[in-house]
Amino acid sequence: MNQVRRVAAVAVDLDGTIAHFHGPQRDRGFFKIFTSRGVLEEAIEKTYQETMATIGFSIPNFLCVLSKYTKVPLSSEEVQKEFHLWVEADFAAFPDSRAALERWKDASVPIIILTAGEEEYQKKKVHLADIYYDRLIIVTTAIEKVEKLREISEEYGQPVAFYDDNPRTLDAVRESGVDVETVWVKRANDPSKVRPKFPHRKIRTLNRE
């Protein structure tokens, strides 16, 4: 059994860090919902990034922003039905996540899931992931995690470890001066080429956490 590092608490991101969509997203998942209806991938990508950065992801929010980038008529009811079927079929915890969360639990380390997005959608994904946690904090955009981490650090004391797969979010934490340990979860199948500006402890798996 791995020895758990002594921390006052852990804050962990959800999407891409401890859980994910395990199917090929562009081929038969989220992108296909829209490309099969004639929407260009470029419009889908722009819409997703803008929605995540401003109002938080949900299908109603996504469709609202998408209307700026395409004139393709879309049925909100049909899209939402197909989207929820896809989420329920494809969203799951990474194989190493449950074991890591259980190790923290057994060591009496408080576990906070700190995730960004539309509240009901994020709650649904947490439920589907079927993972242990002590507290769930949902913010609208990733940048809001910084202030929540400040609050977590003040509440639980030092050290707090924050795990996230997005180096931009980790950089924002470092830039803010919030005193937490930032851990970059760069999984082997992550296609992102984004690199951090600040040093973070980098791991490929939660197996040794």
PDB file of C-alpha atoms in Angstrom:
ATOM      1  CA  MET A   1       0.000   0.000   0.000  1.00  0.00           C
ATOM      2  CA  ASN A   2       1.280   3.468  -0.913  1.00  0.00           C
ATOM      3  CA  GLN A   3       2.084   5.818   1.955  1.00  0.00           C
ATOM      4  CA  VAL A   4      -0.133   8.898   1.804  1.00  0.00           C
ATOM      5  CA  ARG A   5       1.715  12.218   1.963  1.00  0.00           C
ATOM      6  CA  ARG A   6       0.649  14.243   4.970  1.00  0.00           C
ATOM      7  CA  VAL A   7      -1.509  17.159   3.879  1.00  0.00           C
ATOM      8  CA  ALA A   8      -4.224  19.106   5.677  1.00  0.00           C
ATOM      9  CA  ALA A   9      -6.635  18.616   2.769  1.00  0.00           C
ATOM     10  CA  VAL A  10      -6.730  17.860  -0.934  1.00  0.00           C
ATOM     11  CA  ALA A  11      -8.710  19.779  -3.527  1.00  0.00           C
ATOM     12  CA  VAL A  12      -9.175  17.918  -6.788  1.00  0.00           C
ATOM     13  CA  ASP A  13     -10.585  18.983 -10.118  1.00  0.00           C
ATOM     14  CA  LEU A  14     -13.167  16.674 -11.705  1.00  0.00           C
ATOM     15  CA  ASP A  15     -12.979  16.774 -15.511  1.00  0.00           C
ATOM     16  CA  GLY A  16      -9.746  15.365 -16.906  1.00  0.00           C
ATOM     17  CA  THR A  17      -8.227  14.950 -13.435  1.00  0.00           C
ATOM     18  CA  ILE A  18     -10.204  12.240 -11.643  1.00  0.00           C
ATOM     19  CA  ALA A  19     -12.893  11.513 -14.246  1.00  0.00           C
ATOM     20  CA  HIS A  20     -13.341  11.829 -17.995  1.00  0.00           C
ATOM     21  CA  PHE A  21     -15.292  10.977 -21.114  1.00  0.00           C
ATOM     22  CA  HIS A  22     -13.685   7.717 -22.122  1.00  0.00           C
ATOM     23  CA  GLY A  23     -15.058   7.454 -25.664  1.00  0.00           C
ATOM     24  CA  PRO A  24     -13.522   9.197 -28.709  1.00  0.00           C
ATOM     25  CA  GLN A  25     -15.106  12.628 -28.267  1.00  0.00           C
ATOM     26  CA  ARG A  26     -14.825  13.934 -31.792  1.00  0.00           C
ATOM     27  CA  ASP A  27     -15.822  10.691 -33.549  1.00  0.00           C
ATOM     28  CA  ARG A  28     -18.908   9.525 -31.675  1.00  0.00           C
ATOM     29  CA  GLY A  29     -19.419  11.829 -28.739  1.00  0.00           C
ATOM     30  CA  PHE A  30     -19.976  15.487 -28.103  1.00  0.00           C
ATOM     31  CA  PHE A  31     -18.733  16.784 -31.462  1.00  0.00           C
ATOM     32  CA  LYS A  32     -20.825  14.270 -33.400  1.00  0.00           C
ATOM     33  CA  ILE A  33     -24.011  15.579 -31.802  1.00  0.00           C
ATOM     34  CA  PHE A  34     -23.407  18.802 -33.718  1.00  0.00           C
ATOM     35  CA  THR A  35     -21.366  17.798 -36.775  1.00  0.00           C
ATOM     36  CA  SER A  36     -24.084  15.279 -37.697  1.00  0.00           C
ATOM     37  CA  ARG A  37     -26.432  18.259 -37.904  1.00  0.00           C
ATOM     38  CA  GLY A  38     -24.107  20.266 -40.134  1.00  0.00           C
ATOM     39  CA  VAL A  39     -22.255  22.416 -37.571  1.00  0.00           C
ATOM     40  CA  LEU A  40     -18.555  22.954 -38.315  1.00  0.00           C
ATOM     41  CA  GLU A  41     -15.989  21.692 -35.778  1.00  0.00           C
ATOM     42  CA  GLU A  42     -14.402  25.147 -35.626  1.00  0.00           C
ATOM     43  CA  ALA A  43     -17.708  26.639 -34.457  1.00  0.00           C
ATOM     44  CA  ILE A  44     -18.125  23.892 -31.854  1.00  0.00           C
ATOM     45  CA  GLU A  45     -14.605  24.433 -30.486  1.00  0.00           C
ATOM     46  CA  LYS A  46     -15.006  28.236 -30.300  1.00  0.00           C
ATOM     47  CA  THR A  47     -18.365  27.870 -28.602  1.00  0.00           C
ATOM     48  CA  TYR A  48     -17.080  25.386 -26.038  1.00  0.00           C
ATOM     49  CA  GLN A  49     -14.098  27.551 -25.075  1.00  0.00           C
ATOM     50  CA  GLU A  50     -16.200  30.704 -24.797  1.00  0.00           C
ATOM     51  CA  THR A  51     -18.928  28.995 -22.783  1.00  0.00           C
ATOM     52  CA  MET A  52     -16.426  27.506 -20.337  1.00  0.00           C
ATOM     53  CA  ALA A  53     -14.636  30.837 -19.903  1.00  0.00           C
ATOM     54  CA  THR A  54     -17.742  32.984 -19.369  1.00  0.00           C
ATOM     55  CA  ILE A  55     -21.025  31.404 -18.263  1.00  0.00           C
ATOM     56  CA  GLY A  56     -20.177  27.785 -17.482  1.00  0.00           C
ATOM     57  CA  PHE A  57     -20.958  24.752 -19.602  1.00  0.00           C
ATOM     58  CA  SER A  58     -24.472  23.400 -20.004  1.00  0.00           C
ATOM     59  CA  ILE A  59     -26.323  22.567 -23.198  1.00  0.00           C
ATOM     60  CA  PRO A  60     -28.657  25.599 -22.952  1.00  0.00           C
ATOM     61  CA  ASN A  61     -25.632  27.856 -22.374  1.00  0.00           C
ATOM     62  CA  PHE A  62     -23.723  26.150 -25.197  1.00  0.00           C
ATOM     63  CA  LEU A  63     -26.591  26.552 -27.681  1.00  0.00           C
ATOM     64  CA  CYS A  64     -26.977  30.205 -26.739  1.00  0.00           C
ATOM     65  CA  VAL A  65     -23.314  30.924 -27.553  1.00  0.00           C
ATOM     66  CA  LEU A  66     -23.311  28.618 -30.613  1.00  0.00           C
ATOM     67  CA  SER A  67     -25.985  30.746 -32.278  1.00  0.00           C
ATOM     68  CA  LYS A  68     -23.282  33.401 -32.798  1.00  0.00           C
ATOM     69  CA  TYR A  69     -21.149  31.026 -34.852  1.00  0.00           C
ATOM     70  CA  THR A  70     -23.631  29.039 -36.946  1.00  0.00           C
ATOM     71  CA  LYS A  71     -26.995  29.519 -38.617  1.00  0.00           C
ATOM     72  CA  VAL A  72     -27.743  25.786 -38.619  1.00  0.00           C
ATOM     73  CA  PRO A  73     -31.192  25.309 -37.025  1.00  0.00           C
ATOM     74  CA  LEU A  74     -30.982  23.088 -33.950  1.00  0.00           C
ATOM     75  CA  SER A  75     -33.711  21.563 -31.797  1.00  0.00           C
ATOM     76  CA  SER A  76     -32.761  22.200 -28.170  1.00  0.00           C
ATOM     77  CA  GLU A  77     -34.900  19.270 -27.010  1.00  0.00           C
ATOM     78  CA  GLU A  78     -33.295  16.802 -29.438  1.00  0.00           C
ATOM     79  CA  VAL A  79     -29.766  18.008 -28.722  1.00  0.00           C
ATOM     80  CA  GLN A  80     -30.256  17.814 -24.952  1.00  0.00           C
ATOM     81  CA  LYS A  81     -31.680  14.301 -25.169  1.00  0.00           C
ATOM     82  CA  GLU A  82     -28.760  13.041 -27.270  1.00  0.00           C
ATOM     83  CA  PHE A  83     -26.252  14.878 -25.077  1.00  0.00           C
ATOM     84  CA  HIS A  84     -27.532  13.340 -21.829  1.00  0.00           C
ATOM     85  CA  LEU A  85     -27.497   9.853 -23.345  1.00  0.00           C
ATOM     86  CA  TRP A  86     -23.864  10.396 -24.340  1.00  0.00           C
ATOM     87  CA  VAL A  87     -22.876  11.705 -20.886  1.00  0.00           C
ATOM     88  CA  GLU A  88     -24.477   8.747 -19.124  1.00  0.00           C
ATOM     89  CA  ALA A  89     -22.758   6.268 -21.459  1.00  0.00           C
ATOM     90  CA  ASP A  90     -19.285   7.825 -21.583  1.00  0.00           C
ATOM     91  CA  PHE A  91     -18.478   9.652 -18.329  1.00  0.00           C
ATOM     92  CA  ALA A  92     -16.564   7.679 -15.689  1.00  0.00           C
ATOM     93  CA  ALA A  93     -13.785   7.926 -13.118  1.00  0.00           C
ATOM     94  CA  PHE A  94     -10.234   7.151 -14.182  1.00  0.00           C
ATOM     95  CA  PRO A  95      -9.225   3.651 -12.975  1.00  0.00           C
ATOM     96  CA  ASP A  96      -6.707   5.084 -10.484  1.00  0.00           C
ATOM     97  CA  SER A  97      -9.029   7.728  -9.003  1.00  0.00           C
ATOM     98  CA  ARG A  98     -11.137   5.617  -6.666  1.00  0.00           C
ATOM     99  CA  ALA A  99      -8.081   4.013  -5.069  1.00  0.00           C
ATOM    100  CA  ALA A 100      -6.410   7.404  -4.488  1.00  0.00           C
ATOM    101  CA  LEU A 101      -9.574   8.881  -3.006  1.00  0.00           C
ATOM    102  CA  GLU A 102      -9.971   5.869  -0.722  1.00  0.00           C
ATOM    103  CA  ARG A 103      -6.349   6.203   0.444  1.00  0.00           C
ATOM    104  CA  TRP A 104      -6.938   9.846   1.364  1.00  0.00           C
ATOM    105  CA  LYS A 105     -10.185   8.863   3.097  1.00  0.00           C
ATOM    106  CA  ASP A 106      -8.439   6.116   5.110  1.00  0.00           C
ATOM    107  CA  ALA A 107      -5.752   8.613   6.128  1.00  0.00           C
ATOM    108  CA  SER A 108      -8.464  11.066   7.308  1.00  0.00           C
ATOM    109  CA  VAL A 109      -7.469  13.650   4.696  1.00  0.00           C
ATOM    110  CA  PRO A 110     -10.455  15.854   3.776  1.00  0.00           C
ATOM    111  CA  ILE A 111     -11.277  15.569   0.058  1.00  0.00           C
ATOM    112  CA  ILE A 112     -12.793  18.553  -1.729  1.00  0.00           C
ATOM    113  CA  ILE A 113     -13.891  18.240  -5.342  1.00  0.00           C
ATOM    114  CA  LEU A 114     -13.411  21.699  -6.850  1.00  0.00           C
ATOM    115  CA  THR A 115     -14.964  21.829 -10.303  1.00  0.00           C
ATOM    116  CA  ALA A 116     -16.055  24.475 -12.808  1.00  0.00           C
ATOM    117  CA  GLY A 117     -19.243  24.443 -14.878  1.00  0.00           C
ATOM    118  CA  GLU A 118     -23.009  24.672 -14.651  1.00  0.00           C
ATOM    119  CA  GLU A 119     -24.083  23.344 -11.249  1.00  0.00           C
ATOM    120  CA  GLU A 120     -26.592  20.641 -12.196  1.00  0.00           C
ATOM    121  CA  TYR A 121     -24.392  19.329 -15.009  1.00  0.00           C
ATOM    122  CA  GLN A 122     -21.365  19.037 -12.713  1.00  0.00           C
ATOM    123  CA  LYS A 123     -23.451  17.328 -10.015  1.00  0.00           C
ATOM    124  CA  LYS A 124     -24.672  14.815 -12.594  1.00  0.00           C
ATOM    125  CA  LYS A 125     -21.092  13.974 -13.601  1.00  0.00           C
ATOM    126  CA  VAL A 126     -19.983  13.583  -9.982  1.00  0.00           C
ATOM    127  CA  HIS A 127     -22.865  11.167  -9.477  1.00  0.00           C
ATOM    128  CA  LEU A 128     -21.930   9.206 -12.607  1.00  0.00           C
ATOM    129  CA  ALA A 129     -18.271   9.029 -11.531  1.00  0.00           C
ATOM    130  CA  ASP A 130     -19.401   7.294  -8.320  1.00  0.00           C
ATOM    131  CA  ILE A 131     -16.438   8.472  -6.252  1.00  0.00           C
ATOM    132  CA  TYR A 132     -15.856   9.267  -2.585  1.00  0.00           C
ATOM    133  CA  TYR A 133     -15.487  12.875  -1.441  1.00  0.00           C
ATOM    134  CA  ASP A 134     -16.210  14.979   1.641  1.00  0.00           C
ATOM    135  CA  ARG A 135     -17.230  18.222   0.005  1.00  0.00           C
ATOM    136  CA  LEU A 136     -18.232  19.434  -3.444  1.00  0.00           C
ATOM    137  CA  ILE A 137     -17.572  23.010  -4.555  1.00  0.00           C
ATOM    138  CA  ILE A 138     -18.838  24.102  -7.968  1.00  0.00           C
ATOM    139  CA  VAL A 139     -17.815  27.407  -9.536  1.00  0.00           C
ATOM    140  CA  THR A 140     -18.912  28.839 -12.868  1.00  0.00           C
ATOM    141  CA  THR A 141     -15.478  29.338 -14.436  1.00  0.00           C
ATOM    142  CA  ALA A 142     -12.061  27.859 -13.747  1.00  0.00           C
ATOM    143  CA  ILE A 143     -10.540  31.180 -12.654  1.00  0.00           C
ATOM    144  CA  GLU A 144     -12.972  31.242  -9.694  1.00  0.00           C
ATOM    145  CA  LYS A 145     -11.164  28.230  -8.271  1.00  0.00           C
ATOM    146  CA  VAL A 146      -8.402  30.570  -7.100  1.00  0.00           C
ATOM    147  CA  GLU A 147     -10.525  32.333  -4.486  1.00  0.00           C
ATOM    148  CA  LYS A 148     -12.096  29.049  -3.363  1.00  0.00           C
ATOM    149  CA  LEU A 149      -8.624  27.623  -2.817  1.00  0.00           C
ATOM    150  CA  ARG A 150      -7.764  30.638  -0.688  1.00  0.00           C
ATOM    151  CA  GLU A 151     -10.833  29.898   1.440  1.00  0.00           C
ATOM    152  CA  ILE A 152      -9.975  26.184   1.637  1.00  0.00           C
ATOM    153  CA  SER A 153      -6.423  26.980   2.717  1.00  0.00           C
ATOM    154  CA  GLU A 154      -7.656  29.327   5.442  1.00  0.00           C
ATOM    155  CA  GLU A 155     -10.212  26.786   6.665  1.00  0.00           C
ATOM    156  CA  TYR A 156      -8.085  23.632   6.694  1.00  0.00           C
ATOM    157  CA  GLY A 157      -4.613  25.066   7.273  1.00  0.00           C
ATOM    158  CA  GLN A 158      -1.359  24.053   5.585  1.00  0.00           C
ATOM    159  CA  PRO A 159      -0.478  22.277   3.461  1.00  0.00           C
ATOM    160  CA  VAL A 160      -3.341  21.931   0.974  1.00  0.00           C
ATOM    161  CA  ALA A 161      -2.631  20.069  -2.273  1.00  0.00           C
ATOM    162  CA  PHE A 162      -4.569  21.090  -5.399  1.00  0.00           C
ATOM    163  CA  TYR A 163      -4.753  18.622  -8.319  1.00  0.00           C
ATOM    164  CA  ASP A 164      -5.804  19.830 -11.775  1.00  0.00           C
ATOM    165  CA  ASP A 165      -5.141  18.836 -15.377  1.00  0.00           C
ATOM    166  CA  ASN A 166      -5.287  22.417 -16.675  1.00  0.00           C
ATOM    167  CA  PRO A 167      -1.930  24.213 -16.402  1.00  0.00           C
ATOM    168  CA  ARG A 168      -3.596  27.604 -16.961  1.00  0.00           C
ATOM    169  CA  THR A 169      -5.676  27.135 -13.819  1.00  0.00           C
ATOM    170  CA  LEU A 170      -2.611  26.037 -11.863  1.00  0.00           C
ATOM    171  CA  ASP A 171      -0.698  29.068 -13.166  1.00  0.00           C
ATOM    172  CA  ALA A 172      -3.526  31.357 -12.039  1.00  0.00           C
ATOM    173  CA  VAL A 173      -3.252  29.890  -8.540  1.00  0.00           C
ATOM    174  CA  ARG A 174       0.508  30.467  -8.476  1.00  0.00           C
ATOM    175  CA  GLU A 175       0.114  34.002  -9.869  1.00  0.00           C
ATOM    176  CA  SER A 176      -2.423  34.857  -7.157  1.00  0.00           C
ATOM    177  CA  GLY A 177      -0.044  33.935  -4.364  1.00  0.00           C
ATOM    178  CA  VAL A 178      -2.465  31.470  -2.761  1.00  0.00           C
ATOM    179  CA  ASP A 179      -0.336  29.195  -0.599  1.00  0.00           C
ATOM    180  CA  VAL A 180      -1.250  25.711  -1.827  1.00  0.00           C
ATOM    181  CA  GLU A 181       0.771  22.966  -3.473  1.00  0.00           C
ATOM    182  CA  THR A 182      -0.171  22.823  -7.167  1.00  0.00           C
ATOM    183  CA  VAL A 183      -0.096  19.384  -8.798  1.00  0.00           C
ATOM    184  CA  TRP A 184      -0.358  19.102 -12.576  1.00  0.00           C
ATOM    185  CA  VAL A 185      -2.112  15.858 -13.494  1.00  0.00           C
ATOM    186  CA  LYS A 186      -0.826  15.381 -17.043  1.00  0.00           C
ATOM    187  CA  ARG A 187      -2.283  12.040 -18.068  1.00  0.00           C
ATOM    188  CA  ALA A 188      -0.670  10.012 -20.835  1.00  0.00           C
ATOM    189  CA  ASN A 189      -3.656  10.321 -23.179  1.00  0.00           C
ATOM    190  CA  ASP A 190      -4.082  14.085 -22.727  1.00  0.00           C
ATOM    191  CA  PRO A 191      -3.678  15.670 -26.206  1.00  0.00           C
ATOM    192  CA  SER A 192      -3.263  19.247 -24.935  1.00  0.00           C
ATOM    193  CA  LYS A 193      -0.036  21.021 -25.886  1.00  0.00           C
ATOM    194  CA  VAL A 194      -0.480  23.806 -23.307  1.00  0.00           C
ATOM    195  CA  ARG A 195       2.503  24.181 -21.018  1.00  0.00           C
ATOM    196  CA  PRO A 196       2.575  25.963 -17.640  1.00  0.00           C
ATOM    197  CA  LYS A 197       4.419  29.217 -16.974  1.00  0.00           C
ATOM    198  CA  PHE A 198       5.107  28.304 -13.345  1.00  0.00           C
ATOM    199  CA  PRO A 199       6.621  25.155 -11.829  1.00  0.00           C
ATOM    200  CA  HIS A 200       4.098  22.599 -10.557  1.00  0.00           C
ATOM    201  CA  ARG A 201       4.602  19.076  -9.320  1.00  0.00           C
ATOM    202  CA  LYS A 202       3.815  16.956 -12.377  1.00  0.00           C
ATOM    203  CA  ILE A 203       2.306  13.469 -12.228  1.00  0.00           C
ATOM    204  CA  ARG A 204       0.903  11.080 -14.829  1.00  0.00           C
ATOM    205  CA  THR A 205      -1.290   9.050 -12.497  1.00  0.00           C
ATOM    206  CA  LEU A 206      -2.780   9.163  -9.018  1.00  0.00           C
ATOM    207  CA  ASN A 207      -1.382   5.698  -8.231  1.00  0.00           C
ATOM    208  CA  ARG A 208       1.338   7.058  -5.928  1.00  0.00           C
ATOM    209  CA  GLU A 209      -0.725   9.800  -4.267  1.00  0.00           C
TER     210      GLU A 209
END
